[in-house]
C-alpha cells in the first residue's frame, strides 16, 4: 500500500464515513429489531434482540480487532515511513505532516475503540438484563401453568364432588318420595282406621241402645195382640219382608232389624255397616213398606 492509499485510509473523512456506515448499519439493525419486537411476542423479540446483540458484539469485537491489527500495521508502516523519511530528506516535511495526522487519527481511533468497548459493555449489561427479565417471565409462565394445572385439578375434583352430591341428592329425593308416599299411605290408613273406629263406636252405640228399644217394642206389640185376644205372632213369618238370602223374616226379626236400622241411622252409621248388620232385602223402603204377617197353619 502506497502513501496515497495510506493517506486516504487515515483521512478523517474515510474514518468518519466508515463509522457512520457502521452506525447506520447498527441503527438499521436496531430499527429492524424494534419492528420485529412489535410483530412478534415478547419472548421471540427478546430472543431476536439477544441474537442481534450477540451479532453486534461479535462484529464490533471483530471490527476492534481489525482496527487494532490495522493500528499495529500502521505502527509498522510509520516505522517504515520514518526510515523512508530519513532516507528521503526531500519528503521529510510532507511525511512528518502525514505522520502527525496519522498519529492524531490513531489517537482518535483509539478513543473511538474505547467508546465502542464501553458501548459493547453497555450492550452486554442490557443483554444480561434482558436475560434476567426473560428468566423472570419464564418463571412467571411456569407458575401460571402450575396454577392452571392446579385449577384444572381442583375443577375436576369439584365436578366429581358435584356429580356425587347430585347423585346423593337424587337418592335423597327418591327416599323422600318413598317416605312421603309411605306417609300418605300411613295417613290414609290412619284416617281409615279413625273412620273405622268412629264407625265402630257408632255401631256399638246403636247396638247398645237397640236391644232395649226392640224389647220394649216387642212387649208393646204383644200387649196389643193380647188386648185384641190374639196369641203372640213373634215367630210368624212375614210375606212382605225378606232376608238377602230370600228367606222371609219373622216378626221378631223384623222388629229387631227395624229398631237397629233406626238407631244406626240416628247415629249416622255408614250405609255399608247398616247393610252388614241388617242383611235384609230391599233395604231402601224396609221401614216404610207395609208389614204383612203370614198366619200359621194348624198342624
mmCIF file of C-alpha atoms in Angstrom:
data_model
loop_
_atom_site.group_PDB
_atom_site.id
_atom_site.type_symbol
_atom_site.label_atom_id
_atom_site.label_comp_id
_atom_site.label_asym_id
_atom_site.label_seq_id
_atom_site.Cartn_x
_atom_site.Cartn_y
_atom_site.Cartn_z
ATOM 1 C CA UNK A 1 0.000 0.000 0.000
ATOM 2 C CA UNK A 2 1.436 3.351 -1.039
ATOM 3 C CA UNK A 3 1.462 6.668 0.823
ATOM 4 C CA UNK A 4 -1.554 7.937 -1.123
ATOM 5 C CA UNK A 5 -3.671 4.924 -0.182
ATOM 6 C CA UNK A 6 -2.450 5.207 3.400
ATOM 7 C CA UNK A 7 -3.402 8.852 3.455
ATOM 8 C CA UNK A 8 -6.893 8.019 2.156
ATOM 9 C CA UNK A 9 -7.378 5.315 4.750
ATOM 10 C CA UNK A 10 -6.084 7.524 7.558
ATOM 11 C CA UNK A 11 -8.115 10.546 6.486
ATOM 12 C CA UNK A 12 -10.873 11.716 8.913
ATOM 13 C CA UNK A 13 -13.407 11.603 6.080
ATOM 14 C CA UNK A 14 -12.732 7.911 5.444
ATOM 15 C CA UNK A 15 -12.794 7.073 9.151
ATOM 16 C CA UNK A 16 -15.998 9.076 9.738
ATOM 17 C CA UNK A 17 -17.623 7.505 6.689
ATOM 18 C CA UNK A 18 -16.627 4.052 7.923
ATOM 19 C CA UNK A 19 -18.029 4.619 11.429
ATOM 20 C CA UNK A 20 -21.095 6.359 10.045
ATOM 21 C CA UNK A 21 -21.751 3.331 7.856
ATOM 22 C CA UNK A 22 -21.306 1.104 10.901
ATOM 23 C CA UNK A 23 -23.631 3.295 12.957
ATOM 24 C CA UNK A 24 -26.168 3.376 10.118
ATOM 25 C CA UNK A 25 -25.991 -0.388 9.901
ATOM 26 C CA UNK A 26 -26.321 -0.623 13.684
ATOM 27 C CA UNK A 27 -29.301 1.763 13.784
ATOM 28 C CA UNK A 28 -30.846 -0.089 10.866
ATOM 29 C CA UNK A 29 -30.462 -3.357 12.727
ATOM 30 C CA UNK A 30 -31.948 -1.770 15.882
ATOM 31 C CA UNK A 31 -34.907 -0.441 13.848
ATOM 32 C CA UNK A 32 -35.489 -3.866 12.305
ATOM 33 C CA UNK A 33 -35.174 -5.415 15.737
ATOM 34 C CA UNK A 34 -37.781 -2.979 17.130
ATOM 35 C CA UNK A 35 -40.080 -3.761 14.198
ATOM 36 C CA UNK A 36 -39.648 -7.462 14.895
ATOM 37 C CA UNK A 37 -40.430 -6.847 18.563
ATOM 38 C CA UNK A 38 -43.671 -5.136 17.537
ATOM 39 C CA UNK A 39 -44.633 -8.012 15.228
ATOM 40 C CA UNK A 40 -43.718 -10.896 17.473
ATOM 41 C CA UNK A 41 -44.473 -11.670 21.088
ATOM 42 C CA UNK A 42 -42.167 -10.549 23.859
ATOM 43 C CA UNK A 43 -40.174 -13.742 24.199
ATOM 44 C CA UNK A 44 -39.417 -14.095 20.469
ATOM 45 C CA UNK A 45 -38.459 -10.398 20.337
ATOM 46 C CA UNK A 46 -36.091 -10.920 23.260
ATOM 47 C CA UNK A 47 -34.561 -13.916 21.512
ATOM 48 C CA UNK A 48 -34.145 -11.888 18.308
ATOM 49 C CA UNK A 49 -32.633 -8.976 20.250
ATOM 50 C CA UNK A 50 -30.224 -11.321 22.002
ATOM 51 C CA UNK A 51 -29.181 -12.748 18.650
ATOM 52 C CA UNK A 52 -28.744 -9.246 17.162
ATOM 53 C CA UNK A 53 -26.815 -8.052 20.211
ATOM 54 C CA UNK A 54 -24.578 -11.082 20.009
ATOM 55 C CA UNK A 55 -24.046 -10.332 16.321
ATOM 56 C CA UNK A 56 -23.320 -6.638 17.046
ATOM 57 C CA UNK A 57 -20.947 -7.504 19.838
ATOM 58 C CA UNK A 58 -19.214 -10.102 17.686
ATOM 59 C CA UNK A 59 -18.917 -7.715 14.739
ATOM 60 C CA UNK A 60 -17.790 -4.876 16.964
ATOM 61 C CA UNK A 61 -15.201 -7.115 18.530
ATOM 62 C CA UNK A 62 -14.090 -8.197 15.055
ATOM 63 C CA UNK A 63 -14.011 -4.542 13.980
ATOM 64 C CA UNK A 64 -11.954 -3.594 17.047
ATOM 65 C CA UNK A 65 -9.639 -6.487 16.355
ATOM 66 C CA UNK A 66 -9.250 -5.318 12.757
ATOM 67 C CA UNK A 67 -8.613 -1.756 13.967
ATOM 68 C CA UNK A 68 -6.054 -2.989 16.474
ATOM 69 C CA UNK A 69 -4.361 -5.069 13.811
ATOM 70 C CA UNK A 70 -4.522 -2.083 11.487
ATOM 71 C CA UNK A 71 -3.014 0.086 14.235
ATOM 72 C CA UNK A 72 -0.216 -2.418 14.671
ATOM 73 C CA UNK A 73 0.276 -2.489 10.912
ATOM 74 C CA UNK A 74 0.133 1.311 10.936
ATOM 75 C CA UNK A 75 2.841 1.449 13.594
ATOM 76 C CA UNK A 76 4.970 -0.794 11.422
ATOM 77 C CA UNK A 77 4.294 1.401 8.420
ATOM 78 C CA UNK A 78 5.077 4.510 10.434
ATOM 79 C CA UNK A 79 8.424 2.980 11.244
ATOM 80 C CA UNK A 80 8.853 2.272 7.541
ATOM 81 C CA UNK A 81 7.872 5.866 6.765
ATOM 82 C CA UNK A 82 10.304 7.130 9.362
ATOM 83 C CA UNK A 83 13.035 5.146 7.719
ATOM 84 C CA UNK A 84 11.898 6.435 4.349
ATOM 85 C CA UNK A 85 11.867 9.998 5.682
ATOM 86 C CA UNK A 86 15.348 9.526 6.981
ATOM 87 C CA UNK A 87 16.295 8.111 3.620
ATOM 88 C CA UNK A 88 14.437 10.756 1.676
ATOM 89 C CA UNK A 89 15.063 14.129 3.132
ATOM 90 C CA UNK A 90 13.215 15.899 0.408
ATOM 91 C CA UNK A 91 9.938 14.322 1.612
ATOM 92 C CA UNK A 92 10.641 14.912 5.267
ATOM 93 C CA UNK A 93 8.259 17.736 5.920
ATOM 94 C CA UNK A 94 5.378 16.124 3.986
ATOM 95 C CA UNK A 95 5.892 12.742 5.629
ATOM 96 C CA UNK A 96 6.240 14.439 9.034
ATOM 97 C CA UNK A 97 2.910 16.135 8.438
ATOM 98 C CA UNK A 98 1.296 12.855 7.363
ATOM 99 C CA UNK A 99 2.847 11.171 10.357
ATOM 100 C CA UNK A 100 1.383 13.821 12.645
ATOM 101 C CA UNK A 101 -2.027 13.369 11.017
ATOM 102 C CA UNK A 102 -1.733 9.588 11.296
ATOM 103 C CA UNK A 103 -0.804 9.923 14.974
ATOM 104 C CA UNK A 104 -3.866 12.117 15.639
ATOM 105 C CA UNK A 105 -6.040 9.702 13.674
ATOM 106 C CA UNK A 106 -4.593 6.829 15.663
ATOM 107 C CA UNK A 107 -5.463 8.641 18.911
ATOM 108 C CA UNK A 108 -8.965 9.344 17.602
ATOM 109 C CA UNK A 109 -9.397 5.703 16.595
ATOM 110 C CA UNK A 110 -8.089 4.600 19.981
ATOM 111 C CA UNK A 111 -10.638 6.872 21.691
ATOM 112 C CA UNK A 112 -13.370 5.588 19.397
ATOM 113 C CA UNK A 113 -12.382 1.993 20.157
ATOM 114 C CA UNK A 114 -12.616 2.768 23.855
ATOM 115 C CA UNK A 115 -16.062 4.255 23.291
ATOM 116 C CA UNK A 116 -17.064 1.192 21.294
ATOM 117 C CA UNK A 117 -15.765 -1.029 24.096
ATOM 118 C CA UNK A 118 -17.870 0.977 26.561
ATOM 119 C CA UNK A 119 -20.884 0.668 24.205
ATOM 120 C CA UNK A 120 -20.290 -3.087 23.926
ATOM 121 C CA UNK A 121 -20.092 -3.336 27.718
ATOM 122 C CA UNK A 122 -23.370 -1.389 27.992
ATOM 123 C CA UNK A 123 -24.993 -3.684 25.417
ATOM 124 C CA UNK A 124 -23.778 -6.690 27.387
ATOM 125 C CA UNK A 125 -25.373 -5.244 30.520
ATOM 126 C CA UNK A 126 -28.606 -4.682 28.599
ATOM 127 C CA UNK A 127 -28.380 -8.227 27.280
ATOM 128 C CA UNK A 128 -27.873 -9.587 30.795
ATOM 129 C CA UNK A 129 -30.879 -7.545 31.980
ATOM 130 C CA UNK A 130 -32.931 -8.966 29.125
ATOM 131 C CA UNK A 131 -31.800 -12.464 30.066
ATOM 132 C CA UNK A 132 -32.840 -11.829 33.678
ATOM 133 C CA UNK A 133 -36.202 -10.437 32.543
ATOM 134 C CA UNK A 134 -36.637 -13.429 30.275
ATOM 135 C CA UNK A 135 -35.969 -15.792 33.178
ATOM 136 C CA UNK A 136 -38.494 -13.916 35.314
ATOM 137 C CA UNK A 137 -41.056 -14.228 32.527
ATOM 138 C CA UNK A 138 -40.305 -17.937 32.185
ATOM 139 C CA UNK A 139 -40.668 -18.399 35.954
ATOM 140 C CA UNK A 140 -43.951 -16.445 35.929
ATOM 141 C CA UNK A 141 -45.164 -18.507 32.972
ATOM 142 C CA UNK A 142 -44.216 -21.726 34.776
ATOM 143 C CA UNK A 143 -46.014 -20.566 37.930
ATOM 144 C CA UNK A 144 -49.067 -19.611 35.857
ATOM 145 C CA UNK A 145 -49.023 -23.036 34.182
ATOM 146 C CA UNK A 146 -48.784 -24.699 37.608
ATOM 147 C CA UNK A 147 -51.706 -22.578 38.814
ATOM 148 C CA UNK A 148 -53.683 -23.502 35.690
ATOM 149 C CA UNK A 149 -52.965 -27.202 36.226
ATOM 150 C CA UNK A 150 -53.922 -26.923 39.890
ATOM 151 C CA UNK A 151 -57.119 -25.076 38.967
ATOM 152 C CA UNK A 152 -57.873 -27.761 36.381
ATOM 153 C CA UNK A 153 -57.387 -30.475 39.002
ATOM 154 C CA UNK A 154 -59.471 -28.531 41.546
ATOM 155 C CA UNK A 155 -62.185 -28.054 38.928
ATOM 156 C CA UNK A 156 -62.167 -31.775 38.118
ATOM 157 C CA UNK A 157 -62.391 -32.603 41.827
ATOM 158 C CA UNK A 158 -65.225 -30.085 42.245
ATOM 159 C CA UNK A 159 -67.113 -31.553 39.268
ATOM 160 C CA UNK A 160 -66.649 -35.053 40.689
ATOM 161 C CA UNK A 161 -67.883 -33.905 44.108
ATOM 162 C CA UNK A 162 -70.800 -32.063 42.455
ATOM 163 C CA UNK A 163 -71.730 -35.200 40.494
ATOM 164 C CA UNK A 164 -71.526 -37.289 43.697
ATOM 165 C CA UNK A 165 -73.621 -34.688 45.511
ATOM 166 C CA UNK A 166 -76.165 -34.668 42.670
ATOM 167 C CA UNK A 167 -76.403 -38.464 42.757
ATOM 168 C CA UNK A 168 -76.798 -38.323 46.530
ATOM 169 C CA UNK A 169 -79.490 -35.648 46.147
ATOM 170 C CA UNK A 170 -81.297 -37.860 43.635
ATOM 171 C CA UNK A 171 -81.109 -40.742 46.100
ATOM 172 C CA UNK A 172 -82.373 -38.498 48.901
ATOM 173 C CA UNK A 173 -85.181 -37.210 46.679
ATOM 174 C CA UNK A 174 -86.112 -40.790 45.839
ATOM 175 C CA UNK A 175 -86.029 -41.702 49.545
ATOM 176 C CA UNK A 176 -88.071 -38.595 50.336
ATOM 177 C CA UNK A 177 -90.632 -39.510 47.663
ATOM 178 C CA UNK A 178 -90.882 -43.044 49.072
ATOM 179 C CA UNK A 179 -91.129 -41.677 52.609
ATOM 180 C CA UNK A 180 -93.829 -39.222 51.560
ATOM 181 C CA UNK A 181 -95.692 -41.986 49.748
ATOM 182 C CA UNK A 182 -95.405 -44.205 52.829
ATOM 183 C CA UNK A 183 -96.530 -41.273 54.989
ATOM 184 C CA UNK A 184 -99.513 -40.656 52.717
ATOM 185 C CA UNK A 185 -100.371 -44.336 52.857
ATOM 186 C CA UNK A 186 -99.999 -44.349 56.638
ATOM 187 C CA UNK A 187 -102.080 -41.178 56.905
ATOM 188 C CA UNK A 188 -104.729 -42.751 54.648
ATOM 189 C CA UNK A 189 -104.617 -45.939 56.718
ATOM 190 C CA UNK A 190 -104.765 -43.901 59.904
ATOM 191 C CA UNK A 191 -107.711 -41.955 58.505
ATOM 192 C CA UNK A 192 -109.398 -45.196 57.513
ATOM 193 C CA UNK A 193 -108.707 -46.624 60.950
ATOM 194 C CA UNK A 194 -110.050 -43.439 62.523
ATOM 195 C CA UNK A 195 -113.165 -43.710 60.381
ATOM 196 C CA UNK A 196 -113.444 -47.396 61.183
ATOM 197 C CA UNK A 197 -113.004 -46.659 64.885
ATOM 198 C CA UNK A 198 -115.584 -43.894 64.739
ATOM 199 C CA UNK A 199 -117.959 -46.142 62.774
ATOM 200 C CA UNK A 200 -117.358 -48.999 65.222
ATOM 201 C CA UNK A 201 -118.140 -46.645 68.093
ATOM 202 C CA UNK A 202 -121.319 -45.517 66.354
ATOM 203 C CA UNK A 203 -122.292 -49.142 65.650
ATOM 204 C CA UNK A 204 -121.597 -50.046 69.275
ATOM 205 C CA UNK A 205 -123.735 -47.146 70.449
ATOM 206 C CA UNK A 206 -126.541 -48.256 68.127
ATOM 207 C CA UNK A 207 -126.137 -51.887 69.192
ATOM 208 C CA UNK A 208 -126.162 -50.825 72.849
ATOM 209 C CA UNK A 209 -129.394 -48.840 72.594
ATOM 210 C CA UNK A 210 -131.251 -51.010 70.041
ATOM 211 C CA UNK A 211 -131.903 -54.136 72.226
ATOM 212 C CA UNK A 212 -133.781 -52.252 74.920
ATOM 213 C CA UNK A 213 -135.834 -50.395 72.340
ATOM 214 C CA UNK A 214 -136.522 -53.606 70.448
ATOM 215 C CA UNK A 215 -137.581 -55.426 73.617
ATOM 216 C CA UNK A 216 -139.830 -52.517 74.578
ATOM 217 C CA UNK A 217 -141.362 -52.532 71.098
ATOM 218 C CA UNK A 218 -141.889 -56.293 71.238
ATOM 219 C CA UNK A 219 -143.608 -56.012 74.622
ATOM 220 C CA UNK A 220 -145.884 -53.275 73.319
ATOM 221 C CA UNK A 221 -146.730 -55.395 70.295
ATOM 222 C CA UNK A 222 -147.548 -58.437 72.462
ATOM 223 C CA UNK A 223 -149.700 -56.210 74.660
ATOM 224 C CA UNK A 224 -151.671 -55.030 71.622
ATOM 225 C CA UNK A 225 -152.178 -58.610 70.468
ATOM 226 C CA UNK A 226 -153.220 -59.619 73.920
ATOM 227 C CA UNK A 227 -155.678 -56.712 74.097
ATOM 228 C CA UNK A 228 -157.213 -57.976 70.827
ATOM 229 C CA UNK A 229 -157.357 -61.508 72.168
ATOM 230 C CA UNK A 230 -154.731 -62.732 69.746
ATOM 231 C CA UNK A 231 -151.795 -65.008 70.582
ATOM 232 C CA UNK A 232 -148.232 -63.805 70.109
ATOM 233 C CA UNK A 233 -147.141 -63.875 66.466
ATOM 234 C CA UNK A 234 -143.474 -63.032 67.085
ATOM 235 C CA UNK A 235 -142.278 -66.184 65.348
ATOM 236 C CA UNK A 236 -144.658 -65.848 62.386
ATOM 237 C CA UNK A 237 -143.064 -65.207 59.008
ATOM 238 C CA UNK A 238 -143.694 -62.033 57.031
ATOM 239 C CA UNK A 239 -144.889 -62.018 53.438
ATOM 240 C CA UNK A 240 -143.620 -58.504 52.915
ATOM 241 C CA UNK A 241 -140.023 -58.525 54.222
ATOM 242 C CA UNK A 242 -137.180 -60.932 53.442
ATOM 243 C CA UNK A 243 -133.543 -61.576 54.191
ATOM 244 C CA UNK A 244 -130.916 -61.022 51.496
ATOM 245 C CA UNK A 245 -130.827 -64.811 51.012
ATOM 246 C CA UNK A 246 -134.546 -64.804 50.133
ATOM 247 C CA UNK A 247 -135.903 -66.272 53.378
ATOM 248 C CA UNK A 248 -138.799 -64.377 54.927
ATOM 249 C CA UNK A 249 -138.242 -62.548 58.185
ATOM 250 C CA UNK A 250 -140.139 -63.389 61.341
ATOM 251 C CA UNK A 251 -141.968 -60.648 63.191
ATOM 252 C CA UNK A 252 -139.281 -60.745 65.922
ATOM 253 C CA UNK A 253 -136.524 -60.346 63.335
ATOM 254 C CA UNK A 254 -138.406 -57.556 61.597
ATOM 255 C CA UNK A 255 -138.830 -55.619 64.862
ATOM 256 C CA UNK A 256 -135.136 -56.119 65.681
ATOM 257 C CA UNK A 257 -133.838 -55.063 62.265
ATOM 258 C CA UNK A 258 -136.252 -52.136 62.072
ATOM 259 C CA UNK A 259 -135.164 -50.901 65.502
ATOM 260 C CA UNK A 260 -131.470 -51.424 64.720
ATOM 261 C CA UNK A 261 -131.778 -49.613 61.367
ATOM 262 C CA UNK A 262 -133.471 -46.624 63.036
ATOM 263 C CA UNK A 263 -130.780 -46.468 65.721
ATOM 264 C CA UNK A 264 -127.941 -46.751 63.214
ATOM 265 C CA UNK A 265 -129.496 -44.060 61.046
ATOM 266 C CA UNK A 266 -129.910 -41.856 64.117
ATOM 267 C CA UNK A 267 -126.234 -42.396 64.992
ATOM 268 C CA UNK A 268 -125.121 -41.663 61.388
ATOM 269 C CA UNK A 269 -123.666 -45.129 60.898
ATOM 270 C CA UNK A 270 -122.348 -45.531 57.297
ATOM 271 C CA UNK A 271 -124.638 -47.329 54.892
ATOM 272 C CA UNK A 272 -122.294 -50.297 54.310
ATOM 273 C CA UNK A 273 -122.236 -51.042 58.057
ATOM 274 C CA UNK A 274 -126.009 -50.805 58.227
ATOM 275 C CA UNK A 275 -126.177 -53.350 55.385
ATOM 276 C CA UNK A 276 -123.643 -55.579 57.191
ATOM 277 C CA UNK A 277 -125.625 -55.602 60.442
ATOM 278 C CA UNK A 278 -129.046 -55.619 58.790
ATOM 279 C CA UNK A 279 -128.855 -58.212 55.985
ATOM 280 C CA UNK A 280 -132.376 -57.603 54.607
ATOM 281 C CA UNK A 281 -133.639 -57.385 51.054
ATOM 282 C CA UNK A 282 -134.841 -54.075 49.591
ATOM 283 C CA UNK A 283 -133.496 -52.043 52.468
ATOM 284 C CA UNK A 284 -134.408 -48.731 50.813
ATOM 285 C CA UNK A 285 -138.111 -48.959 51.727
ATOM 286 C CA UNK A 286 -137.744 -51.527 54.505
ATOM 287 C CA UNK A 287 -139.174 -49.223 57.179
ATOM 288 C CA UNK A 288 -141.960 -47.711 55.078
ATOM 289 C CA UNK A 289 -143.197 -50.856 53.363
ATOM 290 C CA UNK A 290 -146.485 -52.218 54.816
ATOM 291 C CA UNK A 291 -145.998 -55.272 57.009
ATOM 292 C CA UNK A 292 -147.885 -58.446 56.064
ATOM 293 C CA UNK A 293 -147.860 -61.276 58.614
ATOM 294 C CA UNK A 294 -148.473 -64.801 57.425
ATOM 295 C CA UNK A 295 -150.909 -66.833 59.517
ATOM 296 C CA UNK A 296 -149.591 -70.094 60.915
ATOM 297 C CA UNK A 297 -151.352 -73.148 59.647
ATOM 298 C CA UNK A 298 -152.603 -75.535 62.255
ATOM 299 C CA UNK A 299 -150.662 -78.716 62.482
#
